[in-house]
Amino acid sequence: MIAEKSRSEGAGRAAEIRGQKERDLLAASSEGYKKAQLLKGAADARATGIFARASHPEDYARQTAASQAYAHNEVDSYAIEKRYLHPDGRTVWARLSSHWFLDPASGRKQSLTIISDISEQKRQEEVLRIREEIFSNIVGQAVDAIVLLDIATQRFVEFNRAAHENYGYTREEFATLDIA
């Protein structure tokens, strides 16, 4: 237990030193100064637990379970889509993925985590879901028979209630029909 704690503290200190070296290198240029401040902010945020506070409450437990299995070497990698709460109040969707790799320079096992903003993708998915729901309601409530045909296979892929009633085929029978 003491050895694990010591190893953990040593790894944390090594990461802190690496982070400081990265910030120092970035600060060497005027453009890099802004990036160094961002890195310093991220390091400060980790120290104060802001990532936990920034996670959406509905996603925090799921991420915690996945990251604990990862941290305890029960899995080699994990990826989740989750929400973060931005300081301005909006919700930001992100894809977080982490995996272990062997550092070629030191020969030690290292962790790489990538967080990608997928807010626009999620917005588009919601728009598509709403449009599909509207389409489904229109087709389902239509009094006229509506069928959709897959041109490549020449098979009926979708048909509404009116098509079943007008043509007398069951859903299963309709699925086996083609226009040839």
PDB file of C-alpha atoms in Angstrom, residues 29-167:
ATOM      1  CA  SER A  29       7.651  32.309 -27.774  1.00  0.00           C
ATOM      2  CA  SER A  30       5.095  35.095 -27.507  1.00  0.00           C
ATOM      3  CA  GLU A  31       2.496  32.891 -29.224  1.00  0.00           C
ATOM      4  CA  GLY A  32       3.381  30.055 -26.895  1.00  0.00           C
ATOM      5  CA  TYR A  33       2.751  32.221 -23.839  1.00  0.00           C
ATOM      6  CA  LYS A  34      -1.020  31.971 -24.297  1.00  0.00           C
ATOM      7  CA  LYS A  35      -0.775  28.194 -24.731  1.00  0.00           C
ATOM      8  CA  ALA A  36       1.387  27.968 -21.609  1.00  0.00           C
ATOM      9  CA  GLN A  37      -1.267  29.816 -19.623  1.00  0.00           C
ATOM     10  CA  LEU A  38      -3.883  27.357 -20.872  1.00  0.00           C
ATOM     11  CA  LEU A  39      -1.708  24.412 -19.839  1.00  0.00           C
ATOM     12  CA  LYS A  40      -1.080  25.989 -16.445  1.00  0.00           C
ATOM     13  CA  GLY A  41      -4.835  26.505 -16.084  1.00  0.00           C
ATOM     14  CA  ALA A  42      -5.464  22.857 -16.935  1.00  0.00           C
ATOM     15  CA  ALA A  43      -2.898  21.728 -14.352  1.00  0.00           C
ATOM     16  CA  ASP A  44      -4.456  24.023 -11.739  1.00  0.00           C
ATOM     17  CA  ALA A  45      -7.888  22.692 -12.665  1.00  0.00           C
ATOM     18  CA  ARG A  46      -6.780  19.088 -12.077  1.00  0.00           C
ATOM     19  CA  ALA A  47      -5.391  20.040  -8.694  1.00  0.00           C
ATOM     20  CA  THR A  48      -8.692  21.597  -7.567  1.00  0.00           C
ATOM     21  CA  GLY A  49     -10.947  18.883  -9.019  1.00  0.00           C
ATOM     22  CA  ILE A  50     -12.616  21.192 -11.514  1.00  0.00           C
ATOM     23  CA  PHE A  51     -12.958  18.366 -14.036  1.00  0.00           C
ATOM     24  CA  ALA A  52     -15.219  16.543 -11.612  1.00  0.00           C
ATOM     25  CA  ARG A  53     -17.240  19.705 -11.013  1.00  0.00           C
ATOM     26  CA  ALA A  54     -17.384  20.466 -14.743  1.00  0.00           C
ATOM     27  CA  SER A  55     -18.804  17.053 -15.613  1.00  0.00           C
ATOM     28  CA  HIS A  56     -22.533  16.884 -16.155  1.00  0.00           C
ATOM     29  CA  PRO A  57     -24.094  15.234 -13.079  1.00  0.00           C
ATOM     30  CA  GLU A  58     -25.816  12.571 -15.192  1.00  0.00           C
ATOM     31  CA  ASP A  59     -22.505  11.546 -16.798  1.00  0.00           C
ATOM     32  CA  TYR A  60     -20.128  11.767 -13.844  1.00  0.00           C
ATOM     33  CA  ALA A  61     -20.842   8.320 -12.323  1.00  0.00           C
ATOM     34  CA  ARG A  62     -20.504   6.585 -15.715  1.00  0.00           C
ATOM     35  CA  GLN A  63     -17.180   8.274 -16.403  1.00  0.00           C
ATOM     36  CA  THR A  64     -15.927   7.570 -12.891  1.00  0.00           C
ATOM     37  CA  ALA A  65     -16.664   3.840 -13.243  1.00  0.00           C
ATOM     38  CA  ALA A  66     -14.911   3.676 -16.630  1.00  0.00           C
ATOM     39  CA  SER A  67     -11.893   5.702 -15.500  1.00  0.00           C
ATOM     40  CA  GLN A  68     -11.465   3.649 -12.316  1.00  0.00           C
ATOM     41  CA  ALA A  69     -11.379   0.389 -14.282  1.00  0.00           C
ATOM     42  CA  TYR A  70      -8.815   2.050 -16.549  1.00  0.00           C
ATOM     43  CA  ALA A  71      -6.733   3.406 -13.660  1.00  0.00           C
ATOM     44  CA  HIS A  72      -6.657  -0.038 -12.034  1.00  0.00           C
ATOM     45  CA  ASN A  73      -5.443  -1.627 -15.304  1.00  0.00           C
ATOM     46  CA  GLU A  74      -8.648  -3.663 -15.666  1.00  0.00           C
ATOM     47  CA  VAL A  75      -8.982  -2.348 -19.225  1.00  0.00           C
ATOM     48  CA  ASP A  76      -6.360  -1.087 -21.710  1.00  0.00           C
ATOM     49  CA  SER A  77      -8.511   1.766 -22.947  1.00  0.00           C
ATOM     50  CA  TYR A  78     -11.911   3.346 -22.704  1.00  0.00           C
ATOM     51  CA  ALA A  79     -13.955   5.892 -24.596  1.00  0.00           C
ATOM     52  CA  ILE A  80     -17.160   7.643 -23.638  1.00  0.00           C
ATOM     53  CA  GLU A  81     -19.324  10.441 -24.908  1.00  0.00           C
ATOM     54  CA  LYS A  82     -20.206  12.777 -22.085  1.00  0.00           C
ATOM     55  CA  ARG A  83     -21.264  16.293 -21.264  1.00  0.00           C
ATOM     56  CA  TYR A  84     -19.348  19.049 -19.538  1.00  0.00           C
ATOM     57  CA  LEU A  85     -20.855  22.151 -17.969  1.00  0.00           C
ATOM     58  CA  HIS A  86     -19.166  25.229 -19.407  1.00  0.00           C
ATOM     59  CA  PRO A  87     -18.624  28.179 -17.037  1.00  0.00           C
ATOM     60  CA  ASP A  88     -21.014  30.271 -19.173  1.00  0.00           C
ATOM     61  CA  GLY A  89     -23.800  27.758 -18.425  1.00  0.00           C
ATOM     62  CA  ARG A  90     -23.995  25.870 -21.709  1.00  0.00           C
ATOM     63  CA  THR A  91     -23.534  22.130 -22.046  1.00  0.00           C
ATOM     64  CA  VAL A  92     -20.601  20.926 -24.141  1.00  0.00           C
ATOM     65  CA  TRP A  93     -20.596  17.380 -25.507  1.00  0.00           C
ATOM     66  CA  ALA A  94     -17.232  15.638 -25.705  1.00  0.00           C
ATOM     67  CA  ARG A  95     -15.784  12.290 -26.690  1.00  0.00           C
ATOM     68  CA  LEU A  96     -13.187  11.307 -24.128  1.00  0.00           C
ATOM     69  CA  SER A  97     -10.853   8.435 -24.898  1.00  0.00           C
ATOM     70  CA  SER A  98      -7.888   7.161 -22.934  1.00  0.00           C
ATOM     71  CA  HIS A  99      -5.423   4.394 -23.649  1.00  0.00           C
ATOM     72  CA  TRP A 100      -2.183   3.090 -22.266  1.00  0.00           C
ATOM     73  CA  PHE A 101       0.956   3.059 -24.379  1.00  0.00           C
ATOM     74  CA  LEU A 102       4.581   2.173 -23.856  1.00  0.00           C
ATOM     75  CA  ASP A 103       6.771   5.279 -23.923  1.00  0.00           C
ATOM     76  CA  PRO A 104       9.628   4.424 -26.318  1.00  0.00           C
ATOM     77  CA  ALA A 105      12.018   6.836 -24.591  1.00  0.00           C
ATOM     78  CA  SER A 106      11.560   5.623 -21.020  1.00  0.00           C
ATOM     79  CA  GLY A 107      10.077   2.174 -21.613  1.00  0.00           C
ATOM     80  CA  ARG A 108       7.384   3.038 -19.052  1.00  0.00           C
ATOM     81  CA  LYS A 109       3.676   2.643 -19.423  1.00  0.00           C
ATOM     82  CA  GLN A 110       2.028   6.021 -20.034  1.00  0.00           C
ATOM     83  CA  SER A 111      -1.542   7.184 -20.428  1.00  0.00           C
ATOM     84  CA  LEU A 112      -2.868   9.262 -23.310  1.00  0.00           C
ATOM     85  CA  THR A 113      -6.253  10.965 -23.024  1.00  0.00           C
ATOM     86  CA  ILE A 114      -7.909  12.849 -25.862  1.00  0.00           C
ATOM     87  CA  ILE A 115     -11.015  14.970 -25.392  1.00  0.00           C
ATOM     88  CA  SER A 116     -12.780  16.089 -28.574  1.00  0.00           C
ATOM     89  CA  ASP A 117     -15.663  18.533 -28.749  1.00  0.00           C
ATOM     90  CA  ILE A 118     -18.610  16.753 -30.405  1.00  0.00           C
ATOM     91  CA  SER A 119     -21.277  19.351 -29.549  1.00  0.00           C
ATOM     92  CA  GLU A 120     -22.075  20.085 -33.196  1.00  0.00           C
ATOM     93  CA  GLN A 121     -22.349  16.368 -33.993  1.00  0.00           C
ATOM     94  CA  LYS A 122     -24.775  15.895 -31.090  1.00  0.00           C
ATOM     95  CA  ARG A 123     -26.803  18.910 -32.243  1.00  0.00           C
ATOM     96  CA  GLN A 124     -27.035  17.449 -35.749  1.00  0.00           C
ATOM     97  CA  GLU A 125     -28.033  14.042 -34.337  1.00  0.00           C
ATOM     98  CA  GLU A 126     -30.860  15.702 -32.383  1.00  0.00           C
ATOM     99  CA  VAL A 127     -32.049  17.562 -35.495  1.00  0.00           C
ATOM    100  CA  LEU A 128     -32.023  14.276 -37.422  1.00  0.00           C
ATOM    101  CA  ARG A 129     -33.891  12.465 -34.621  1.00  0.00           C
ATOM    102  CA  ILE A 130     -36.612  15.130 -34.618  1.00  0.00           C
ATOM    103  CA  ARG A 131     -36.930  15.005 -38.417  1.00  0.00           C
ATOM    104  CA  GLU A 132     -37.167  11.212 -38.357  1.00  0.00           C
ATOM    105  CA  GLU A 133     -39.871  11.435 -35.702  1.00  0.00           C
ATOM    106  CA  ILE A 134     -41.834  13.970 -37.778  1.00  0.00           C
ATOM    107  CA  PHE A 135     -41.459  11.809 -40.902  1.00  0.00           C
ATOM    108  CA  SER A 136     -42.561   8.714 -39.010  1.00  0.00           C
ATOM    109  CA  ASN A 137     -45.633  10.491 -37.636  1.00  0.00           C
ATOM    110  CA  ILE A 138     -46.628  11.848 -41.046  1.00  0.00           C
ATOM    111  CA  VAL A 139     -46.194   8.501 -42.790  1.00  0.00           C
ATOM    112  CA  GLY A 140     -47.850   6.583 -39.961  1.00  0.00           C
ATOM    113  CA  GLN A 141     -50.940   8.809 -39.891  1.00  0.00           C
ATOM    114  CA  ALA A 142     -51.385   9.152 -43.652  1.00  0.00           C
ATOM    115  CA  VAL A 143     -54.623   7.744 -45.064  1.00  0.00           C
ATOM    116  CA  ASP A 144     -52.918   6.949 -48.369  1.00  0.00           C
ATOM    117  CA  ALA A 145     -50.604   3.985 -48.815  1.00  0.00           C
ATOM    118  CA  ILE A 146     -46.962   4.993 -48.647  1.00  0.00           C
ATOM    119  CA  VAL A 147     -44.129   2.607 -49.429  1.00  0.00           C
ATOM    120  CA  LEU A 148     -40.385   3.239 -49.649  1.00  0.00           C
ATOM    121  CA  LEU A 149     -38.373   1.236 -52.091  1.00  0.00           C
ATOM    122  CA  ASP A 150     -34.653   0.453 -51.997  1.00  0.00           C
ATOM    123  CA  ILE A 151     -33.634   1.046 -55.620  1.00  0.00           C
ATOM    124  CA  ALA A 152     -30.534  -1.165 -55.381  1.00  0.00           C
ATOM    125  CA  THR A 153     -32.368  -4.251 -54.085  1.00  0.00           C
ATOM    126  CA  GLN A 154     -35.798  -3.325 -55.497  1.00  0.00           C
ATOM    127  CA  ARG A 155     -37.326  -4.338 -52.165  1.00  0.00           C
ATOM    128  CA  PHE A 156     -39.831  -2.496 -50.036  1.00  0.00           C
ATOM    129  CA  VAL A 157     -38.045  -1.166 -46.972  1.00  0.00           C
ATOM    130  CA  GLU A 158     -40.798   0.858 -45.322  1.00  0.00           C
ATOM    131  CA  PHE A 159     -44.577   0.857 -45.542  1.00  0.00           C
ATOM    132  CA  ASN A 160     -47.268   2.512 -43.522  1.00  0.00           C
ATOM    133  CA  ARG A 161     -50.444   1.160 -41.934  1.00  0.00           C
ATOM    134  CA  ALA A 162     -52.540   2.288 -44.912  1.00  0.00           C
ATOM    135  CA  ALA A 163     -50.348   0.208 -47.273  1.00  0.00           C
ATOM    136  CA  HIS A 164     -50.970  -2.876 -45.139  1.00  0.00           C
ATOM    137  CA  GLU A 165     -54.709  -2.227 -45.116  1.00  0.00           C
ATOM    138  CA  ASN A 166     -55.011  -1.312 -48.819  1.00  0.00           C
ATOM    139  CA  TYR A 167     -52.870  -4.129 -50.217  1.00  0.00           C
TER     140      TYR A 167
END
